[in-house]
Amino acid sequence: MGNVTVIGAQWGDEGKGKIVDWLSSRADMVVRFQGGHNAGHTLVVDGRVYKLSLLPSGIVRGKPSIIGNGVVLDPWALKSEVERIAEQGVTVTPDNLMIAETCPLILPIHRDLDALREDASGAGKIGTTRRGIGPAYEDKVGRRAIRVCDLAHLGELDPLLDRLCAHHDALRAGFGEPPVDRQRLRNDLAEIADFVLPFARPVWRDLDNALQAGKRILFEGAQGVLLDVDHGTYPFVTSSNTVAGTTGAGSGTGPSAAGFVLGIAKAYTTRVGSGPFPTEQDNDVGQRLGERGHEFGTVTGRRRRCGWFDAVLVRQAVAVSGVTGIALTKLDVLDGFETVRVCTGYRIGGESFDHLPPHAADQARVEPVYEDIPGWSGSTRGARSWADLPAEAIKYVRRIEELIRCPVALVSTSPEREDTILVRDPFAG
């Protein structure tokens, strides 16, 4: 039995929560390795709904869960989330939650900067969640981040604050804002330190011990490959690498630890926020997909843009992230469509493309080339075997496999964990 890495193969919101929960019940340890608290997962366990933004999904099942160094951590959001799920009967302790000592912190000044920039961006708005995630990653790369380990050394914070404030004070002045209130920041950190520090530890060592002991590790990705800062639809992307190759750098393991890479893709396509979306249906079709799929963001409540399945983009995601198998979710949302369309290529003017060009202007101009596939009148909802699916639905899944050049490992047919058709067990390698 090996490890499994779960990543989104579109723009996030593919239904990873259910799949991760299904896998975490069989894993020995669950690890978050990138992103912040913008990446919401909805879990439905025994009829109860849990909404997680920062905590690894394994925490609901009592599995040892790790927040790796590749995550930017908002300690106040962490405390709020821990308290919220405690009210639902889930107890979080240092025995089941471990946080990398080297995690950079998201500070109030990061949230301030995120909002100031977004408000001033006009037509250049990216559509951030305004939670300070991007600015926190900037400070990490700029070598001025305050990290979890610094909470144990607040008396030695001055050199860090000098570097941090030299940067932020200049930016704030440009927006007509006062300098950073250093004493208030110190006080805020002192207040939250006692909550965070008991969870802090060298998680790379825990992971190394688990690997040496042959434990099954589930690496839980946030967002999707098309939001990767290198491989996504730049600049309308997140601030971290979302591809499976990040598991090692973001957790303290080697590249081989990723194991089976399970890419999650909806049977159609959605996107939240700004940016290119070649197959978007801003019409009755998009409305129908959104209503039937309940397409609203877990964290923000923002309505998702909806469109047909884009095989070009998923094929690209499969290639750059080394996807071993696809989990196809929300197949039931397509029930009742007379015809289902799949994008198989693009055109810009008279030129054909088998991939999405990198420049934003070209991305905005691409026209999708569609293949029409007969729909099905029967229901796929709740199906747990191929025999439960209409023949046309099976043909649709098989055609997607051909177009994205990757096998479908499982099919999800409702938000319920058991409503899953398992083709290949990711933990079996």
Tab-separated table of C-alpha atoms in Angstrom, residues 126-291:
chain	number	residue	atom	x	y	z
A	126	ILE	CA	-7.727	39.193	-9.696
A	127	GLY	CA	-10.605	38.266	-7.399
A	128	THR	CA	-8.711	37.317	-4.248
A	129	THR	CA	-10.476	36.222	-1.076
A	130	ARG	CA	-8.887	39.243	0.705
A	131	ARG	CA	-7.530	36.968	3.412
A	132	GLY	CA	-3.894	38.025	3.127
A	133	ILE	CA	-2.640	34.829	1.544
A	134	GLY	CA	-0.813	36.393	-1.410
A	135	PRO	CA	0.964	39.064	0.666
A	136	ALA	CA	2.003	36.402	3.206
A	137	TYR	CA	3.614	34.324	0.452
A	138	GLU	CA	5.351	37.472	-0.817
A	139	ASP	CA	6.867	38.065	2.605
A	140	LYS	CA	7.973	34.427	2.797
A	141	VAL	CA	9.840	34.700	-0.496
A	142	GLY	CA	11.097	38.161	0.472
A	143	ARG	CA	12.638	36.621	3.634
A	144	ARG	CA	10.753	38.860	6.009
A	145	ALA	CA	8.035	36.452	7.207
A	146	ILE	CA	7.203	35.880	10.842
A	147	ARG	CA	6.905	32.107	11.270
A	148	VAL	CA	5.326	29.789	13.810
A	149	CYS	CA	8.690	29.233	15.536
A	150	ASP	CA	9.012	32.992	16.079
A	151	LEU	CA	6.002	32.878	18.418
A	152	ALA	CA	8.285	31.194	20.960
A	153	HIS	CA	10.808	34.051	20.652
A	154	LEU	CA	8.685	37.191	20.733
A	155	GLY	CA	11.367	39.014	22.730
A	156	GLU	CA	13.703	38.688	19.751
A	157	LEU	CA	11.278	39.966	17.133
A	158	ASP	CA	12.849	43.384	16.479
A	159	PRO	CA	15.113	42.448	13.533
A	160	LEU	CA	12.184	40.677	11.832
A	161	LEU	CA	9.853	43.602	12.472
A	162	ASP	CA	12.441	46.012	11.057
A	163	ARG	CA	12.550	44.082	7.786
A	164	LEU	CA	8.791	43.546	7.688
A	165	CYS	CA	7.860	47.142	8.433
A	166	ALA	CA	10.433	48.641	6.059
A	167	HIS	CA	8.486	46.897	3.308
A	168	HIS	CA	4.917	47.320	4.537
A	169	ASP	CA	5.221	50.913	5.751
A	170	ALA	CA	6.268	52.042	2.271
A	171	LEU	CA	3.370	50.176	0.668
A	172	ARG	CA	0.869	51.494	3.207
A	173	ALA	CA	2.095	55.057	2.662
A	174	GLY	CA	1.373	54.658	-1.032
A	175	PHE	CA	-2.248	53.901	-0.148
A	176	GLY	CA	-2.438	56.805	2.300
A	177	GLU	CA	-2.435	54.450	5.291
A	178	PRO	CA	-0.467	54.944	8.554
A	179	PRO	CA	2.620	52.822	9.317
A	180	VAL	CA	2.299	49.389	10.889
A	181	ASP	CA	1.403	49.603	14.569
A	182	ARG	CA	4.287	47.487	15.804
A	183	GLN	CA	3.140	47.331	19.412
A	184	ARG	CA	-0.346	46.229	18.425
A	185	LEU	CA	1.139	43.531	16.202
A	186	ARG	CA	3.339	42.357	19.083
A	187	ASN	CA	0.315	42.238	21.379
A	188	ASP	CA	-1.747	40.305	18.832
A	189	LEU	CA	1.023	37.737	18.404
A	190	ALA	CA	1.517	37.414	22.171
A	191	GLU	CA	-2.200	36.723	22.621
A	192	ILE	CA	-2.339	33.959	19.997
A	193	ALA	CA	1.063	32.343	20.691
A	194	ASP	CA	-0.120	30.169	23.583
A	195	PHE	CA	-2.836	28.679	21.385
A	196	VAL	CA	-0.594	27.867	18.408
A	197	LEU	CA	2.670	26.738	20.007
A	198	PRO	CA	1.430	23.446	21.510
A	199	PHE	CA	0.727	22.235	17.950
A	200	ALA	CA	4.150	23.290	16.596
A	201	ARG	CA	6.796	20.657	15.899
A	202	PRO	CA	9.293	19.437	13.259
A	203	VAL	CA	6.653	17.691	11.168
A	204	TRP	CA	9.229	16.560	8.615
A	205	ARG	CA	10.470	14.186	11.327
A	206	ASP	CA	6.962	12.819	11.954
A	207	LEU	CA	6.559	12.267	8.221
A	208	ASP	CA	9.949	10.594	7.941
A	209	ASN	CA	9.060	8.232	10.790
A	210	ALA	CA	5.708	7.461	9.153
A	211	LEU	CA	7.367	6.734	5.810
A	212	GLN	CA	9.989	4.513	7.457
A	213	ALA	CA	7.188	2.584	9.171
A	214	GLY	CA	5.298	2.084	5.888
A	215	LYS	CA	2.317	4.209	6.959
A	216	ARG	CA	-0.238	5.354	4.378
A	217	ILE	CA	-0.006	9.145	3.960
A	218	LEU	CA	-2.655	11.215	2.218
A	219	PHE	CA	-1.414	14.553	0.859
A	220	GLU	CA	-4.346	16.929	0.526
A	221	GLY	CA	-4.002	19.663	-2.087
A	222	ALA	CA	-5.891	22.939	-2.098
A	223	GLN	CA	-7.309	24.859	-5.095
A	224	GLY	CA	-6.546	23.315	-8.509
A	225	VAL	CA	-3.746	22.941	-11.060
A	226	LEU	CA	-5.145	25.747	-13.225
A	227	LEU	CA	-4.595	28.106	-10.274
A	228	ASP	CA	-0.923	27.107	-9.904
A	229	VAL	CA	1.308	30.199	-9.826
A	230	ASP	CA	3.551	28.660	-12.540
A	231	HIS	CA	1.205	26.440	-14.540
A	232	GLY	CA	-2.168	28.156	-14.151
A	233	THR	CA	-3.990	30.970	-15.944
A	234	TYR	CA	-1.578	33.649	-14.724
A	235	PRO	CA	-2.116	36.252	-13.283
A	236	PHE	CA	-5.545	34.890	-12.278
A	237	VAL	CA	-3.985	32.242	-10.045
A	238	THR	CA	-3.240	31.576	-6.400
A	239	SER	CA	0.105	32.422	-4.785
A	240	SER	CA	1.443	28.885	-4.347
A	241	ASN	CA	2.255	25.850	-6.463
A	242	THR	CA	-0.790	23.595	-6.453
A	243	VAL	CA	0.684	20.758	-8.528
A	244	ALA	CA	1.487	17.367	-6.979
A	245	GLY	CA	5.213	18.076	-7.230
A	246	THR	CA	4.799	20.496	-4.317
A	247	THR	CA	4.095	17.741	-1.788
A	248	GLY	CA	7.801	17.321	-1.042
A	249	ALA	CA	8.774	20.978	-0.699
A	250	GLY	CA	5.586	21.830	1.176
A	251	SER	CA	5.835	19.094	3.787
A	252	GLY	CA	9.467	18.038	4.118
A	253	THR	CA	9.383	14.765	2.205
A	254	GLY	CA	11.128	13.630	-0.950
A	255	PRO	CA	9.497	13.711	-4.408
A	256	SER	CA	8.755	9.974	-4.327
A	257	ALA	CA	6.466	10.383	-1.307
A	258	ALA	CA	3.609	11.744	-3.459
A	259	GLY	CA	2.659	8.214	-4.530
A	260	PHE	CA	-0.559	7.821	-6.549
A	261	VAL	CA	-1.636	11.249	-7.805
A	262	LEU	CA	-5.411	11.475	-7.904
A	263	GLY	CA	-6.677	14.447	-9.882
A	264	ILE	CA	-10.227	15.574	-9.087
A	265	ALA	CA	-12.330	16.911	-11.970
A	266	LYS	CA	-15.992	17.742	-12.247
A	267	ALA	CA	-17.938	16.254	-15.147
A	268	TYR	CA	-18.321	19.882	-16.246
A	269	THR	CA	-16.231	22.980	-15.418
A	270	THR	CA	-16.555	25.775	-12.867
A	271	ARG	CA	-14.484	28.761	-11.857
A	272	VAL	CA	-14.719	31.348	-9.066
A	273	GLY	CA	-13.510	34.904	-9.588
A	274	SER	CA	-11.888	36.582	-12.555
A	275	GLY	CA	-9.862	35.062	-15.359
A	276	PRO	CA	-10.229	33.183	-18.635
A	277	PHE	CA	-12.817	30.408	-18.918
A	278	PRO	CA	-13.113	29.185	-22.537
A	279	THR	CA	-16.134	26.903	-22.047
A	280	GLU	CA	-18.122	29.237	-19.750
A	281	GLN	CA	-21.866	29.212	-20.424
A	282	ASP	CA	-23.276	32.565	-19.384
A	283	ASN	CA	-26.755	31.408	-20.355
A	284	ASP	CA	-29.494	28.931	-19.414
A	285	VAL	CA	-27.037	26.010	-19.562
A	286	GLY	CA	-24.676	27.683	-17.070
A	287	GLN	CA	-27.631	28.582	-14.868
A	288	ARG	CA	-28.859	24.982	-14.896
A	289	LEU	CA	-25.418	23.580	-14.079
A	290	GLY	CA	-25.001	26.073	-11.234
A	291	GLU	CA	-28.386	25.401	-9.695
